[in-house]
PDB file of C-alpha atoms in Angstrom:
ATOM      1  CA  MET A   1       0.054  -0.198  -0.202  1.00 31.00           C
ATOM      2  CA  ARG A   2       1.416   3.351  -1.104  1.00 33.00           C
ATOM      3  CA  ASP A   3       2.579   5.943   2.008  1.00 34.00           C
ATOM      4  CA  HIS A   4      -0.199   8.545   1.858  1.00 33.00           C
ATOM      5  CA  THR A   5       1.889  11.154   3.812  1.00 32.00           C
ATOM      6  CA  THR A   6       2.674  14.062   1.995  1.00 33.00           C
ATOM      7  CA  ASP A   7       5.064  17.152   2.923  1.00 35.00           C
ATOM      8  CA  GLN A   8       3.478  20.685   3.475  1.00 35.00           C
ATOM      9  CA  SER A   9       3.991  21.822  -0.301  1.00 34.00           C
ATOM     10  CA  ASP A  10       1.819  18.731  -1.484  1.00 34.00           C
ATOM     11  CA  GLN A  11      -0.612  19.580   0.754  1.00 37.00           C
ATOM     12  CA  SER A  12      -1.091  23.074  -0.428  1.00 38.00           C
ATOM     13  CA  ASP A  13      -1.349  21.637  -4.275  1.00 39.00           C
ATOM     14  CA  GLN A  14      -3.889  19.177  -3.177  1.00 45.00           C
ATOM     15  CA  SER A  15      -5.965  22.150  -1.618  1.00 45.00           C
ATOM     16  CA  ASP A  16      -6.089  23.853  -4.800  1.00 61.00           C
ATOM     17  CA  ARG A  17      -8.931  21.369  -6.527  1.00 81.00           C
ATOM     18  CA  SER A  18     -11.182  23.352  -4.915  1.00 81.00           C
ATOM     19  CA  GLY A  19     -11.071  25.529  -7.671  1.00 88.00           C
ATOM     20  CA  LEU A  20     -10.894  22.460 -10.288  1.00 94.00           C
ATOM     21  CA  ARG A  21     -14.761  21.537  -9.643  1.00 91.00           C
ATOM     22  CA  GLY A  22     -17.582  23.146 -11.466  1.00 92.00           C
ATOM     23  CA  ASP A  23     -19.514  26.061  -9.323  1.00 93.00           C
ATOM     24  CA  CYS A  24     -22.718  26.911 -11.201  1.00 92.00           C
ATOM     25  CA  GLU A  25     -23.369  29.676  -9.246  1.00 93.00           C
ATOM     26  CA  ARG A  26     -20.705  31.573 -10.646  1.00 95.00           C
ATOM     27  CA  CYS A  27     -21.221  30.527 -14.288  1.00 96.00           C
ATOM     28  CA  PHE A  28     -23.277  31.709 -16.939  1.00 96.00           C
ATOM     29  CA  GLY A  29     -24.325  28.106 -17.807  1.00 96.00           C
ATOM     30  CA  LEU A  30     -21.771  27.822 -20.489  1.00 97.00           C
ATOM     31  CA  CYS A  31     -21.850  24.116 -20.646  1.00 96.00           C
ATOM     32  CA  CYS A  32     -25.649  24.497 -21.610  1.00 96.00           C
ATOM     33  CA  VAL A  33     -24.950  26.688 -24.406  1.00 96.00           C
ATOM     34  CA  ALA A  34     -21.479  26.476 -26.279  1.00 95.00           C
ATOM     35  CA  LEU A  35     -21.410  22.463 -26.332  1.00 95.00           C
ATOM     36  CA  PRO A  36     -23.077  20.405 -29.000  1.00 94.00           C
ATOM     37  CA  PHE A  37     -24.948  17.277 -28.296  1.00 93.00           C
ATOM     38  CA  ALA A  38     -27.203  14.723 -30.372  1.00 94.00           C
ATOM     39  CA  ALA A  39     -30.466  12.955 -29.483  1.00 94.00           C
ATOM     40  CA  SER A  40     -29.321   9.833 -27.763  1.00 93.00           C
ATOM     41  CA  ALA A  41     -29.620   7.504 -24.621  1.00 89.00           C
ATOM     42  CA  ASP A  42     -27.682  10.637 -23.074  1.00 91.00           C
ATOM     43  CA  PHE A  43     -29.682  13.465 -24.068  1.00 94.00           C
ATOM     44  CA  ALA A  44     -33.052  13.752 -25.281  1.00 94.00           C
ATOM     45  CA  ILE A  45     -32.883  15.981 -28.041  1.00 94.00           C
ATOM     46  CA  ASP A  46     -30.435  17.693 -30.578  1.00 95.00           C
ATOM     47  CA  LYS A  47     -28.577  20.972 -29.743  1.00 95.00           C
ATOM     48  CA  GLN A  48     -26.239  22.737 -31.774  1.00 95.00           C
ATOM     49  CA  ALA A  49     -22.936  24.282 -30.398  1.00 95.00           C
ATOM     50  CA  GLY A  50     -23.859  27.962 -29.304  1.00 94.00           C
ATOM     51  CA  THR A  51     -27.116  27.293 -29.043  1.00 95.00           C
ATOM     52  CA  PRO A  52     -28.937  27.637 -25.454  1.00 95.00           C
ATOM     53  CA  CYS A  53     -30.310  24.415 -23.856  1.00 96.00           C
ATOM     54  CA  PRO A  54     -34.433  24.882 -23.922  1.00 95.00           C
ATOM     55  CA  ASN A  55     -33.969  23.912 -20.148  1.00 95.00           C
ATOM     56  CA  LEU A  56     -31.696  26.758 -19.634  1.00 96.00           C
ATOM     57  CA  ARG A  57     -33.576  29.866 -17.819  1.00 95.00           C
ATOM     58  CA  GLY A  58     -32.850  33.348 -17.883  1.00 93.00           C
ATOM     59  CA  ASP A  59     -30.702  33.353 -14.907  1.00 94.00           C
ATOM     60  CA  HIS A  60     -28.491  30.388 -16.243  1.00 94.00           C
ATOM     61  CA  ARG A  61     -29.939  27.826 -14.102  1.00 94.00           C
ATOM     62  CA  CYS A  62     -31.067  24.693 -15.252  1.00 95.00           C
ATOM     63  CA  GLY A  63     -35.196  24.389 -15.337  1.00 95.00           C
ATOM     64  CA  ILE A  64     -35.206  20.597 -14.834  1.00 94.00           C
ATOM     65  CA  HIS A  65     -32.002  20.032 -12.720  1.00 91.00           C
ATOM     66  CA  ALA A  66     -33.836  17.878 -10.174  1.00 90.00           C
ATOM     67  CA  GLU A  67     -34.997  15.734 -13.251  1.00 94.00           C
ATOM     68  CA  LEU A  68     -32.444  15.614 -15.762  1.00 93.00           C
ATOM     69  CA  ARG A  69     -31.970  11.421 -15.833  1.00 91.00           C
ATOM     70  CA  PRO A  70     -35.724  10.994 -15.753  1.00 93.00           C
ATOM     71  CA  ARG A  71     -36.196  13.430 -18.449  1.00 94.00           C
ATOM     72  CA  GLY A  72     -33.503  11.750 -20.691  1.00 94.00           C
ATOM     73  CA  PHE A  73     -30.905  14.016 -19.754  1.00 94.00           C
ATOM     74  CA  THR A  74     -28.094  11.802 -18.295  1.00 92.00           C
ATOM     75  CA  GLY A  75     -25.386  13.350 -20.121  1.00 93.00           C
ATOM     76  CA  CYS A  76     -25.797  16.356 -18.515  1.00 94.00           C
ATOM     77  CA  THR A  77     -25.577  14.622 -14.549  1.00 92.00           C
ATOM     78  CA  VAL A  78     -22.180  13.323 -16.062  1.00 93.00           C
ATOM     79  CA  TYR A  79     -20.500  16.183 -17.266  1.00 94.00           C
ATOM     80  CA  ASP A  80     -18.133  18.419 -15.199  1.00 94.00           C
ATOM     81  CA  CYS A  81     -16.333  21.675 -16.203  1.00 96.00           C
ATOM     82  CA  PHE A  82     -13.419  21.156 -13.900  1.00 96.00           C
ATOM     83  CA  GLY A  83     -14.224  24.580 -12.621  1.00 96.00           C
ATOM     84  CA  ALA A  84     -13.299  26.073 -16.308  1.00 97.00           C
ATOM     85  CA  GLY A  85     -16.937  27.643 -16.284  1.00 97.00           C
ATOM     86  CA  GLN A  86     -16.741  29.562 -13.750  1.00 97.00           C
ATOM     87  CA  LYS A  87     -13.262  31.065 -14.482  1.00 97.00           C
ATOM     88  CA  VAL A  88     -14.047  31.763 -18.312  1.00 98.00           C
ATOM     89  CA  SER A  89     -17.269  33.553 -16.762  1.00 97.00           C
ATOM     90  CA  GLN A  90     -15.551  35.840 -14.122  1.00 96.00           C
ATOM     91  CA  LEU A  91     -11.565  35.868 -14.889  1.00 97.00           C
ATOM     92  CA  THR A  92     -11.627  35.576 -18.776  1.00 97.00           C
ATOM     93  CA  PHE A  93     -14.547  37.479 -19.581  1.00 96.00           C
ATOM     94  CA  GLY A  94     -14.375  40.093 -16.555  1.00 96.00           C
ATOM     95  CA  GLY A  95     -18.446  38.906 -15.372  1.00 95.00           C
ATOM     96  CA  GLN A  96     -19.856  40.047 -18.661  1.00 94.00           C
ATOM     97  CA  ASP A  97     -22.372  37.393 -19.961  1.00 94.00           C
ATOM     98  CA  TRP A  98     -23.173  35.969 -23.099  1.00 95.00           C
ATOM     99  CA  ARG A  99     -26.670  37.413 -23.163  1.00 93.00           C
ATOM    100  CA  THR A 100     -25.665  41.044 -22.413  1.00 92.00           C
ATOM    101  CA  GLY A 101     -22.495  41.082 -24.927  1.00 85.00           C
ATOM    102  CA  SER A 102     -22.205  41.428 -28.581  1.00 92.00           C
ATOM    103  CA  ARG A 103     -22.616  38.469 -30.833  1.00 93.00           C
ATOM    104  CA  GLU A 104     -18.669  38.696 -31.367  1.00 95.00           C
ATOM    105  CA  HIS A 105     -18.318  38.541 -27.486  1.00 95.00           C
ATOM    106  CA  ALA A 106     -20.268  35.349 -27.151  1.00 96.00           C
ATOM    107  CA  ARG A 107     -18.815  33.605 -30.090  1.00 96.00           C
ATOM    108  CA  ARG A 108     -15.196  33.957 -28.320  1.00 96.00           C
ATOM    109  CA  MET A 109     -16.727  33.216 -24.959  1.00 97.00           C
ATOM    110  CA  PHE A 110     -18.299  29.954 -26.415  1.00 97.00           C
ATOM    111  CA  ASP A 111     -14.948  29.089 -28.425  1.00 96.00           C
ATOM    112  CA  VAL A 112     -12.857  29.827 -25.211  1.00 97.00           C
ATOM    113  CA  PHE A 113     -14.701  27.595 -22.732  1.00 98.00           C
ATOM    114  CA  PRO A 114     -13.745  24.037 -24.282  1.00 97.00           C
ATOM    115  CA  VAL A 115     -10.189  25.184 -24.559  1.00 98.00           C
ATOM    116  CA  VAL A 116     -10.030  26.276 -20.921  1.00 98.00           C
ATOM    117  CA  ARG A 117     -12.037  22.938 -19.842  1.00 98.00           C
ATOM    118  CA  GLN A 118      -9.127  21.031 -21.311  1.00 97.00           C
ATOM    119  CA  LEU A 119      -6.502  22.884 -19.453  1.00 98.00           C
ATOM    120  CA  HIS A 120      -8.437  22.738 -16.210  1.00 97.00           C
ATOM    121  CA  GLU A 121      -8.390  18.749 -16.733  1.00 97.00           C
ATOM    122  CA  LEU A 122      -4.769  19.004 -17.351  1.00 98.00           C
ATOM    123  CA  LEU A 123      -4.611  21.322 -13.878  1.00 97.00           C
ATOM    124  CA  TRP A 124      -6.463  18.423 -12.008  1.00 97.00           C
ATOM    125  CA  TYR A 125      -4.348  15.345 -13.065  1.00 97.00           C
ATOM    126  CA  LEU A 126      -1.305  17.687 -12.398  1.00 97.00           C
ATOM    127  CA  THR A 127      -2.432  18.498  -8.932  1.00 96.00           C
ATOM    128  CA  GLU A 128      -3.083  15.182  -7.946  1.00 96.00           C
ATOM    129  CA  ALA A 129       0.021  13.841  -9.222  1.00 97.00           C
ATOM    130  CA  LEU A 130       1.843  16.195  -6.608  1.00 96.00           C
ATOM    131  CA  THR A 131       0.039  14.348  -3.901  1.00 95.00           C
ATOM    132  CA  LEU A 132       1.444  10.822  -4.911  1.00 95.00           C
ATOM    133  CA  PRO A 133       4.694  10.300  -2.532  1.00 95.00           C
ATOM    134  CA  ALA A 134       6.275   7.775  -5.354  1.00 95.00           C
ATOM    135  CA  ALA A 135       6.375  10.386  -7.641  1.00 96.00           C
ATOM    136  CA  ARG A 136       8.554  12.608  -5.901  1.00 96.00           C
ATOM    137  CA  PRO A 137      11.622  12.241  -8.193  1.00 97.00           C
ATOM    138  CA  VAL A 138       9.229  14.591 -10.865  1.00 97.00           C
ATOM    139  CA  HIS A 139       7.616  16.686  -8.571  1.00 97.00           C
ATOM    140  CA  ALA A 140       9.868  19.460  -9.508  1.00 97.00           C
ATOM    141  CA  ASP A 141       8.803  18.971 -13.353  1.00 97.00           C
ATOM    142  CA  LEU A 142       5.366  18.726 -12.224  1.00 97.00           C
ATOM    143  CA  ARG A 143       4.997  21.745 -10.783  1.00 97.00           C
ATOM    144  CA  ARG A 144       6.710  23.777 -13.256  1.00 97.00           C
ATOM    145  CA  THR A 145       3.949  22.369 -15.732  1.00 98.00           C
ATOM    146  CA  LEU A 146       1.059  22.889 -13.407  1.00 97.00           C
ATOM    147  CA  GLU A 147       2.364  26.696 -13.202  1.00 97.00           C
ATOM    148  CA  LYS A 148       2.581  26.582 -16.841  1.00 98.00           C
ATOM    149  CA  THR A 149      -0.667  25.565 -17.060  1.00 98.00           C
ATOM    150  CA  GLU A 150      -2.089  27.591 -14.743  1.00 97.00           C
ATOM    151  CA  ALA A 151      -0.812  30.756 -16.615  1.00 98.00           C
ATOM    152  CA  LEU A 152      -2.072  29.200 -19.935  1.00 98.00           C
ATOM    153  CA  THR A 153      -5.526  29.699 -18.080  1.00 98.00           C
ATOM    154  CA  ARG A 154      -5.068  33.670 -17.636  1.00 97.00           C
ATOM    155  CA  ARG A 155      -4.368  34.344 -20.790  1.00 97.00           C
ATOM    156  CA  THR A 156      -6.706  36.787 -22.973  1.00 97.00           C
ATOM    157  CA  PRO A 157      -9.786  35.593 -25.044  1.00 96.00           C
ATOM    158  CA  GLU A 158      -7.444  36.035 -28.521  1.00 96.00           C
ATOM    159  CA  GLU A 159      -4.454  34.070 -27.283  1.00 97.00           C
ATOM    160  CA  LEU A 160      -6.676  31.164 -25.680  1.00 97.00           C
ATOM    161  CA  GLY A 161      -8.569  30.751 -29.307  1.00 94.00           C
ATOM    162  CA  ALA A 162      -4.803  30.499 -31.025  1.00 96.00           C
ATOM    163  CA  LEU A 163      -3.687  28.137 -28.281  1.00 97.00           C
ATOM    164  CA  ASP A 164      -2.732  24.746 -29.451  1.00 96.00           C
ATOM    165  CA  VAL A 165      -3.877  23.169 -26.515  1.00 96.00           C
ATOM    166  CA  GLY A 166      -3.323  19.500 -27.974  1.00 95.00           C
ATOM    167  CA  ALA A 167       0.194  20.086 -28.277  1.00 97.00           C
ATOM    168  CA  HIS A 168       0.287  21.227 -24.638  1.00 98.00           C
ATOM    169  CA  ARG A 169      -1.754  18.276 -23.485  1.00 96.00           C
ATOM    170  CA  GLN A 170       0.992  15.546 -25.107  1.00 96.00           C
ATOM    171  CA  GLU A 171       3.598  17.360 -23.277  1.00 95.00           C
ATOM    172  CA  VAL A 172       1.868  17.212 -20.035  1.00 98.00           C
ATOM    173  CA  ASN A 173       1.089  13.553 -20.916  1.00 97.00           C
ATOM    174  CA  VAL A 174       4.600  12.367 -20.985  1.00 97.00           C
ATOM    175  CA  LEU A 175       4.995  13.739 -17.123  1.00 97.00           C
ATOM    176  CA  LEU A 176       1.566  12.071 -16.159  1.00 98.00           C
ATOM    177  CA  LEU A 177       3.157   8.873 -17.793  1.00 97.00           C
ATOM    178  CA  ARG A 178       6.266   8.884 -15.772  1.00 97.00           C
ATOM    179  CA  THR A 179       4.276   9.622 -12.577  1.00 97.00           C
ATOM    180  CA  SER A 180       2.066   6.710 -13.222  1.00 96.00           C
ATOM    181  CA  GLU A 181       5.267   4.112 -13.857  1.00 94.00           C
ATOM    182  CA  LEU A 182       6.693   5.794 -10.410  1.00 95.00           C
ATOM    183  CA  ALA A 183       3.212   5.545  -8.574  1.00 94.00           C
ATOM    184  CA  ARG A 184       2.720   1.851  -9.955  1.00 94.00           C
ATOM    185  CA  ALA A 185       5.806   0.598  -9.453  1.00 91.00           C
ATOM    186  CA  ALA A 186       5.390   1.214  -5.807  1.00 85.00           C
ATOM    187  CA  THR A 187       2.768  -1.563  -5.836  1.00 81.00           C
ATOM    188  CA  GLY A 188       4.393  -4.000  -8.223  1.00 72.00           C
ATOM    189  CA  GLY A 189       2.154  -3.074 -10.632  1.00 58.00           C
ATOM    190  CA  SER A 190       4.592  -1.081 -13.300  1.00 56.00           C
ATOM    191  CA  LYS A 191       5.728  -3.847 -15.320  1.00 59.00           C
ATOM    192  CA  LYS A 192       2.414  -6.240 -15.269  1.00 62.00           C
ATOM    193  CA  LYS A 193      -1.332  -5.445 -15.523  1.00 82.00           C
ATOM    194  CA  ASN A 194      -0.607  -3.075 -18.611  1.00 89.00           C
ATOM    195  CA  ARG A 195      -4.315  -2.992 -19.997  1.00 92.00           C
ATOM    196  CA  ARG A 196      -3.527   0.346 -21.451  1.00 93.00           C
ATOM    197  CA  GLY A 197      -6.313   1.238 -24.338  1.00 95.00           C
ATOM    198  CA  ALA A 198      -7.393  -2.203 -24.019  1.00 96.00           C
ATOM    199  CA  ASP A 199     -10.793  -3.286 -25.412  1.00 97.00           C
ATOM    200  CA  LEU A 200     -12.910  -4.673 -22.042  1.00 97.00           C
ATOM    201  CA  MET A 201     -16.468  -3.263 -23.679  1.00 97.00           C
ATOM    202  CA  GLY A 202     -18.748  -5.904 -21.836  1.00 97.00           C
ATOM    203  CA  ALA A 203     -15.760  -7.878 -20.074  1.00 97.00           C
ATOM    204  CA  ARG A 204     -16.861 -10.127 -17.386  1.00 98.00           C
ATOM    205  CA  LEU A 205     -14.103  -9.023 -14.311  1.00 97.00           C
ATOM    206  CA  GLN A 206     -16.020  -9.853 -11.432  1.00 97.00           C
ATOM    207  CA  GLY A 207     -13.447  -9.721  -8.787  1.00 97.00           C
ATOM    208  CA  ALA A 208     -10.754  -9.243 -10.909  1.00 96.00           C
ATOM    209  CA  ASP A 209      -7.387  -8.472  -9.235  1.00 94.00           C
ATOM    210  CA  LEU A 210      -6.146  -5.088 -10.970  1.00 95.00           C
ATOM    211  CA  ARG A 211      -4.153  -3.437  -8.333  1.00 94.00           C
ATOM    212  CA  GLY A 212      -1.560  -1.590  -9.566  1.00 94.00           C
ATOM    213  CA  ALA A 213      -2.855  -1.531 -13.316  1.00 95.00           C
ATOM    214  CA  SER A 214      -2.557   0.840 -16.133  1.00 96.00           C
ATOM    215  CA  LEU A 215      -5.996   1.043 -17.406  1.00 97.00           C
ATOM    216  CA  ARG A 216      -5.241   4.472 -19.643  1.00 96.00           C
ATOM    217  CA  GLY A 217      -7.689   4.934 -22.187  1.00 97.00           C
ATOM    218  CA  ALA A 218      -8.917   1.480 -21.580  1.00 97.00           C
ATOM    219  CA  TYR A 219     -12.644   0.778 -23.070  1.00 98.00           C
ATOM    220  CA  LEU A 220     -14.923  -0.485 -19.958  1.00 98.00           C
ATOM    221  CA  ILE A 221     -18.167   0.404 -21.277  1.00 97.00           C
ATOM    222  CA  ALA A 222     -20.460  -1.905 -19.508  1.00 97.00           C
ATOM    223  CA  ALA A 223     -17.898  -4.009 -18.230  1.00 98.00           C
ATOM    224  CA  ASP A 224     -18.797  -5.868 -14.688  1.00 98.00           C
ATOM    225  CA  LEU A 225     -15.983  -4.886 -12.097  1.00 98.00           C
ATOM    226  CA  THR A 226     -18.033  -6.284  -9.306  1.00 98.00           C
ATOM    227  CA  GLY A 227     -15.892  -6.652  -6.458  1.00 98.00           C
ATOM    228  CA  ALA A 228     -12.649  -5.819  -8.465  1.00 97.00           C
ATOM    229  CA  ASP A 229      -9.389  -4.758  -6.899  1.00 96.00           C
ATOM    230  CA  LEU A 230      -8.595  -1.416  -8.436  1.00 96.00           C
ATOM    231  CA  ARG A 231      -6.548  -0.002  -5.592  1.00 95.00           C
ATOM    232  CA  ASP A 232      -3.515   2.295  -6.799  1.00 94.00           C
ATOM    233  CA  ALA A 233      -4.727   1.653 -10.599  1.00 96.00           C
ATOM    234  CA  ASP A 234      -4.271   4.382 -13.077  1.00 97.00           C
ATOM    235  CA  LEU A 235      -7.768   5.172 -14.605  1.00 97.00           C
ATOM    236  CA  ILE A 236      -6.461   8.362 -16.507  1.00 97.00           C
ATOM    237  CA  GLY A 237      -8.963   8.409 -19.540  1.00 96.00           C
ATOM    238  CA  ALA A 238     -10.664   4.952 -19.131  1.00 98.00           C
ATOM    239  CA  ASP A 239     -14.494   5.047 -20.434  1.00 98.00           C
ATOM    240  CA  LEU A 240     -16.261   4.033 -17.166  1.00 98.00           C
ATOM    241  CA  ARG A 241     -19.670   4.608 -18.989  1.00 96.00           C
ATOM    242  CA  ASP A 242     -22.097   2.094 -17.447  1.00 96.00           C
ATOM    243  CA  THR A 243     -19.038   0.162 -15.722  1.00 98.00           C
ATOM    244  CA  ASP A 244     -20.506  -1.405 -12.805  1.00 98.00           C
ATOM    245  CA  LEU A 245     -18.360  -0.868 -10.036  1.00 98.00           C
ATOM    246  CA  THR A 246     -20.229  -2.401  -6.922  1.00 97.00           C
ATOM    247  CA  ASP A 247     -18.666  -3.321  -4.270  1.00 97.00           C
ATOM    248  CA  ALA A 248     -15.246  -2.556  -6.540  1.00 98.00           C
ATOM    249  CA  ASP A 249     -12.198  -1.180  -4.068  1.00 98.00           C
ATOM    250  CA  LEU A 250     -10.751   1.941  -5.993  1.00 98.00           C
ATOM    251  CA  THR A 251      -8.932   3.029  -3.062  1.00 96.00           C
ATOM    252  CA  GLY A 252      -5.694   4.920  -4.254  1.00 94.00           C
ATOM    253  CA  ALA A 253      -6.612   4.729  -7.634  1.00 96.00           C
ATOM    254  CA  PHE A 254      -5.352   7.940  -9.265  1.00 96.00           C
ATOM    255  CA  PHE A 255      -6.121  10.256 -12.414  1.00 97.00           C
ATOM    256  CA  LEU A 256      -9.860   9.406 -11.466  1.00 97.00           C
ATOM    257  CA  THR A 257     -12.407  11.937 -12.638  1.00 96.00           C
ATOM    258  CA  GLN A 258     -15.586  12.921 -11.435  1.00 95.00           C
ATOM    259  CA  PRO A 259     -17.462  12.691 -14.827  1.00 96.00           C
ATOM    260  CA  GLN A 260     -15.711   8.912 -15.462  1.00 97.00           C
ATOM    261  CA  LEU A 261     -17.251   7.973 -11.892  1.00 96.00           C
ATOM    262  CA  ASN A 262     -20.824   9.820 -13.028  1.00 95.00           C
ATOM    263  CA  ALA A 263     -21.348   7.635 -15.900  1.00 96.00           C
ATOM    264  CA  ALA A 264     -20.581   4.453 -13.681  1.00 97.00           C
ATOM    265  CA  ARG A 265     -22.625   2.258 -11.707  1.00 96.00           C
ATOM    266  CA  GLY A 266     -22.084   1.429  -8.022  1.00 96.00           C
ATOM    267  CA  GLY A 267     -23.587   1.167  -4.802  1.00 94.00           C
ATOM    268  CA  PRO A 268     -22.684   2.008  -1.090  1.00 93.00           C
ATOM    269  CA  GLY A 269     -20.088  -0.975  -1.033  1.00 95.00           C
ATOM    270  CA  THR A 270     -17.801   0.837  -3.509  1.00 97.00           C
ATOM    271  CA  ARG A 271     -14.646   2.225  -2.099  1.00 97.00           C
ATOM    272  CA  LEU A 272     -13.267   5.440  -3.673  1.00 97.00           C
ATOM    273  CA  PRO A 273     -10.141   7.658  -3.486  1.00 94.00           C
ATOM    274  CA  GLY A 274     -11.196  10.921  -1.229  1.00 90.00           C
ATOM    275  CA  SER A 275     -10.600  12.870  -4.929  1.00 89.00           C
ATOM    276  CA  VAL A 276     -14.178  11.778  -5.825  1.00 93.00           C
ATOM    277  CA  THR A 277     -17.500  11.865  -4.328  1.00 92.00           C
ATOM    278  CA  ARG A 278     -20.035   9.092  -4.465  1.00 94.00           C
ATOM    279  CA  PRO A 279     -22.623   9.903  -7.078  1.00 93.00           C
ATOM    280  CA  ALA A 280     -26.148  11.286  -6.087  1.00 87.00           C
ATOM    281  CA  HIS A 281     -27.755   8.875  -8.449  1.00 86.00           C
ATOM    282  CA  TRP A 282     -25.771   5.660  -7.159  1.00 89.00           C
ATOM    283  CA  THR A 283     -28.027   6.197  -4.138  1.00 74.00           C
ATOM    284  CA  ALA A 284     -30.850   6.853  -5.892  1.00 52.00           C
ATOM    285  CA  ARG A 285     -30.981   3.531  -7.730  1.00 45.00           C
ATOM    286  CA  LEU A 286     -30.990   1.628  -4.284  1.00 39.00           C
TER     287      LEU A 286
END
């Protein structure tokens, strides 16, 4: 089991995650306007990018928030902006919303939001990496990259619109991969259980020993992981849509995000890392 003791600087980095969670009260409903969605199991209707969802009220709040799942908007309950919404609304555009600004102002806001969202997701991973004691050999590089990424989020709308966020993501990923190798080596999982990018859709993995496994980018859609041991596993980019995590142990699993967990199924017996919260719909199903 990994040593969860952290030094003072690591604790400070971890506390910064409070700004990497969506705060709808300080956002202008950007995810409900800027992003497109298509009628499917996740969304009841089609909506084009830049067009307000018909459920969005004039105060930028959702009119059916308490009934999203039964009304066919499961995708909305899965999504999280990692705090990008409030930053774009209040910092990048200085509190001027898309309803009161010019058409060009609104267009730029909608273009910038997905860029900052990607950067904030990277900040989530980098901040978490700094809490992993086994990754201390690369902590200095992680801090420098975190500071660089944070600085990018504070650029002007014009600069953000021209940013090659894909190139930056590749740069960060090299460092996160090294972090994963170091963290999993501490549990003996660095040279075994490499299921990176594996097609495990619908796989029957009840009680599977996946401790310290690399499941980076693995397709686990509708897989049965009931009672599986996922302690200290790398779950970055793993597709957990409809994955059954009932009674699974994800203690110490890293690079797991709230959207991934929201897309999965689980229950009171599912053990989770402290970085995420138990989805409300898990309880509602019982």
